[in-house]
CSV table of C-alpha atoms in Angstrom, one decimal:
chain,number,residue,atom,x,y,z
A,1,ARG,CA,-0.2,-0.1,0.1
A,2,GLN,CA,3.1,2.4,0.7
A,3,LYS,CA,4.2,1.3,-2.2
A,4,GLU,CA,1.4,2.4,-4.1
A,5,LYS,CA,1.3,5.7,-2.3
A,6,ASP,CA,5.3,6.7,-2.8
A,7,ASP,CA,4.7,5.5,-6.9
A,8,LYS,CA,1.5,7.9,-7.1
A,9,LYS,CA,3.6,10.6,-5.6
A,10,ALA,CA,7.2,9.9,-8.1
A,11,MET,CA,4.1,10.0,-10.6
A,12,GLU,CA,2.8,13.2,-10.2
A,13,MET,CA,6.3,15.0,-9.6
A,14,TYR,CA,7.7,13.9,-12.7
A,15,ILE,CA,4.6,14.6,-14.5
A,16,LYS,CA,4.7,18.2,-12.7
A,17,ALA,CA,8.3,18.3,-13.9
A,18,ILE,CA,7.8,16.9,-17.5
A,19,HIS,CA,4.9,19.9,-17.8
A,20,ILE,CA,7.2,22.6,-17.5
A,21,THR,CA,9.1,21.8,-20.8
A,22,LEU,CA,6.5,19.7,-22.2
A,23,PRO,CA,3.0,21.1,-21.2
A,24,ASP,CA,0.6,18.9,-23.6
A,25,PHE,CA,2.4,15.7,-22.1
A,26,ASP,CA,-0.4,14.1,-21.0
A,27,GLY,CA,1.9,11.6,-19.4
A,28,LYS,CA,0.7,8.2,-21.7
A,29,ASN,CA,0.2,9.7,-25.6
A,30,PRO,CA,3.8,10.4,-27.1
A,31,LEU,CA,4.5,13.6,-28.9
A,32,ARG,CA,6.6,12.6,-31.3
A,33,ASN,CA,7.2,16.2,-33.0
A,34,ASN,CA,9.2,17.3,-30.4
A,35,LEU,CA,12.8,17.1,-30.4
A,36,LEU,CA,13.6,16.0,-26.4
A,37,THR,CA,16.4,16.5,-24.2
A,38,PHE,CA,18.7,14.5,-21.7
A,39,ASP,CA,16.7,15.7,-18.5
A,40,GLU,CA,12.9,15.2,-20.7
A,41,ILE,CA,14.3,11.4,-22.2
A,42,MET,CA,15.4,10.2,-18.7
A,43,ILE,CA,11.9,12.0,-16.9
A,44,ILE,CA,9.5,10.1,-19.4
A,45,ASN,CA,11.5,7.1,-19.4
A,46,SER,CA,11.0,7.2,-15.3
A,47,ILE,CA,7.4,7.7,-15.7
A,48,ALA,CA,7.4,4.4,-18.4
A,49,ILE,CA,9.3,2.7,-15.3
A,50,LEU,CA,6.5,3.4,-12.9
A,51,TYR,CA,4.0,2.5,-15.5
A,52,ALA,CA,5.6,-0.6,-15.9
A,53,ASN,CA,5.9,-1.1,-11.6
A,54,ARG,CA,1.5,-1.5,-12.4
A,55,GLU,CA,0.4,-5.0,-13.6
A,56,ASN,CA,-1.9,-3.2,-15.4
A,57,ASP,CA,0.3,-0.2,-17.2
A,58,ILE,CA,3.1,-2.2,-19.1
A,59,MET,CA,1.3,-1.6,-22.5
A,60,ASN,CA,2.0,2.2,-21.9
A,61,ALA,CA,5.6,1.8,-20.0
A,62,ILE,CA,6.1,0.1,-23.9
A,63,GLU,CA,4.5,2.7,-25.8
A,64,LEU,CA,6.4,5.3,-24.0
A,65,ASP,CA,9.5,3.7,-24.4
A,66,MET,CA,9.3,2.9,-27.7
A,67,TRP,CA,8.8,6.4,-28.1
A,68,LEU,CA,12.0,7.4,-26.9
A,69,LYS,CA,13.6,4.7,-28.9
A,70,VAL,CA,12.6,5.8,-32.1
A,71,HIS,CA,13.3,9.1,-31.2
A,72,MET,CA,16.9,8.5,-30.5
A,73,GLU,CA,17.0,6.0,-33.4
A,74,ASN,CA,16.0,9.4,-35.6
A,75,LYS,CA,16.6,12.5,-34.4
A,76,ILE,CA,19.9,14.3,-34.0
A,77,MET,CA,21.2,13.8,-30.7
A,78,ASP,CA,24.7,14.3,-29.0
A,79,GLY,CA,26.3,10.7,-28.9
A,80,LYS,CA,26.8,10.5,-25.3
A,81,MET,CA,23.6,10.9,-24.4
A,82,LYS,CA,22.2,7.9,-26.9
A,83,THR,CA,25.3,6.3,-25.3
A,84,ALA,CA,23.8,6.9,-22.3
A,85,LYS,CA,20.1,6.2,-22.2
A,86,TYR,CA,19.3,4.2,-25.6
A,87,PRO,CA,20.8,0.7,-23.8
A,88,MET,CA,18.7,0.9,-20.6
A,89,ILE,CA,15.9,1.7,-23.0
A,90,LEU,CA,16.3,-1.5,-24.7
A,91,TYR,CA,16.8,-3.1,-21.7
A,92,ASN,CA,13.7,-2.4,-20.5
A,93,LEU,CA,11.8,-2.6,-23.5
A,94,SER,CA,12.9,-6.0,-23.8
A,95,CYS,CA,12.0,-7.1,-20.3
A,96,TRP,CA,8.3,-5.6,-20.7
A,97,PHE,CA,8.1,-7.4,-24.5
A,98,GLY,CA,9.1,-10.4,-22.3
A,99,SER,CA,6.4,-9.9,-19.7
A,100,GLU,CA,4.0,-9.6,-21.6
A,101,HIS,CA,4.7,-13.2,-23.6
A,102,CYS,CA,6.2,-11.0,-26.6
A,103,HIS,CA,9.3,-13.1,-27.0
A,104,LYS,CA,10.0,-12.5,-30.6
A,105,GLU,CA,10.1,-8.9,-29.7
A,106,ALA,CA,12.2,-8.8,-26.8
A,107,LEU,CA,14.9,-10.8,-28.4
A,108,ASP,CA,14.4,-8.0,-31.7
A,109,ILE,CA,15.4,-5.1,-29.2
A,110,ALA,CA,17.8,-7.2,-26.7
A,111,ASN,CA,19.5,-8.0,-30.0
A,112,GLN,CA,19.3,-4.1,-31.1
A,113,GLY,CA,20.9,-3.8,-27.4
A,114,VAL,CA,23.6,-6.2,-27.5
A,115,ASP,CA,24.9,-4.9,-30.7
A,116,PHE,CA,24.4,-1.1,-30.1
A,117,CYS,CA,26.4,-1.8,-26.7
A,118,VAL,CA,29.0,-3.3,-28.6
A,119,LYS,CA,29.5,-1.1,-31.4
A,120,TYR,CA,29.7,2.1,-29.2
A,121,GLY,CA,31.1,0.5,-25.8
A,122,ASN,CA,28.8,1.1,-23.3
A,123,LEU,CA,28.8,-2.2,-21.2
A,124,VAL,CA,26.9,-1.0,-18.6
A,125,ALA,CA,23.3,-2.5,-19.7
A,126,PHE,CA,25.7,-5.3,-21.7
A,127,PRO,CA,25.4,-8.3,-19.2
A,128,ARG,CA,21.7,-8.0,-19.5
A,129,LEU,CA,21.0,-7.5,-22.5
A,130,ILE,CA,22.8,-10.8,-23.2
A,131,LEU,CA,20.3,-12.8,-19.8
A,132,ASN,CA,17.5,-10.9,-21.6
A,133,GLN,CA,18.5,-12.7,-25.0
A,134,GLY,CA,18.7,-15.7,-23.8
A,135,ILE,CA,15.6,-15.9,-21.7
A,136,ALA,CA,13.8,-14.6,-25.2
A,137,SER,CA,15.4,-17.4,-26.4
A,138,VAL,CA,14.4,-20.5,-24.4
A,139,GLU,CA,10.7,-18.8,-24.6
A,140,LEU,CA,10.7,-19.4,-28.1
A,141,GLY,CA,12.1,-22.8,-28.2
A,142,GLN,CA,15.5,-22.2,-29.6
A,143,ILE,CA,17.6,-24.3,-26.8
A,144,ASP,CA,21.0,-23.5,-28.5
A,145,ASN,CA,21.0,-20.0,-29.2
A,146,ALA,CA,19.7,-19.9,-25.3
A,147,LYS,CA,22.5,-21.9,-23.8
A,148,LYS,CA,25.0,-19.8,-25.8
A,149,TYR,CA,23.7,-16.5,-24.4
A,150,LEU,CA,22.5,-17.6,-20.5
A,151,HIS,CA,26.3,-19.4,-20.9
A,152,GLN,CA,27.4,-15.5,-21.8
A,153,ALA,CA,25.5,-13.9,-19.6
A,154,VAL,CA,26.9,-15.7,-16.5
A,155,THR,CA,30.3,-15.9,-17.2
A,156,ILE,CA,30.1,-11.6,-18.0
A,157,PHE,CA,28.1,-11.9,-14.6
A,158,GLU,CA,31.0,-14.0,-13.1
A,159,THR,CA,33.5,-12.1,-14.1
A,160,MET,CA,32.0,-8.7,-12.5
A,161,LYS,CA,31.4,-10.6,-9.0
A,162,ARG,CA,28.1,-10.8,-9.2
A,163,MET,CA,27.1,-14.3,-7.7
A,164,ASP,CA,24.1,-13.5,-6.8
A,165,THR,CA,22.8,-12.9,-10.0
A,166,VAL,CA,24.4,-15.6,-11.8
A,167,GLU,CA,22.9,-18.2,-8.6
A,168,TYR,CA,19.7,-16.9,-9.7
A,169,ILE,CA,20.3,-16.9,-13.5
A,170,THR,CA,21.6,-21.0,-12.6
A,171,THR,CA,18.8,-21.6,-10.9
A,172,TRP,CA,16.3,-20.3,-12.7
A,173,CYS,CA,17.6,-22.6,-16.0
A,174,ARG,CA,17.4,-25.2,-13.9
A,175,ASN,CA,14.1,-25.3,-12.4
A,176,GLU,CA,12.3,-23.5,-15.3
A,177,TYR,CA,14.1,-25.3,-18.1
A,178,GLN,CA,16.0,-28.4,-16.7
A,179,ILE,CA,19.0,-26.2,-18.5
A,180,GLU,CA,22.0,-26.8,-17.0
A,181,ILE,CA,24.8,-23.9,-16.9
């Protein structure tokens, strides 16, 4: 109950903040003709994350982050800004498509994210995007690809000394799909 109140308060704050520069933005429907600043992208992504945290609002989250994805792909923007935020938007989208059982879309988005991370050397979201490649692949029945991606993700997380994540992945693989990593 408290989390709902906190989320509602955060949403109100984000909407109030975005209205300073985008007064026509209603919090749900993209304004496709606007050139967005880094701060506006951050706020809209935060609104999308709040929607995703509500079970019935993942489609609103997807719509907002798809707007940001397309915007970042098509508008001229600072390379540092795109490198900083684009992979996380792709990661969010791959997660949300997966949670909606749109595994082909989740895999496509994760593939785009991995390619971007490799091309531009942004490795913050890289292991999570590889993990999402594995999850989407296993859900699509592409077991050989899934094993490859999941093994890669585990190796990277081990290197990062993120043993809690390694344990989670290996347990999930074993329990859900009888895959040993």
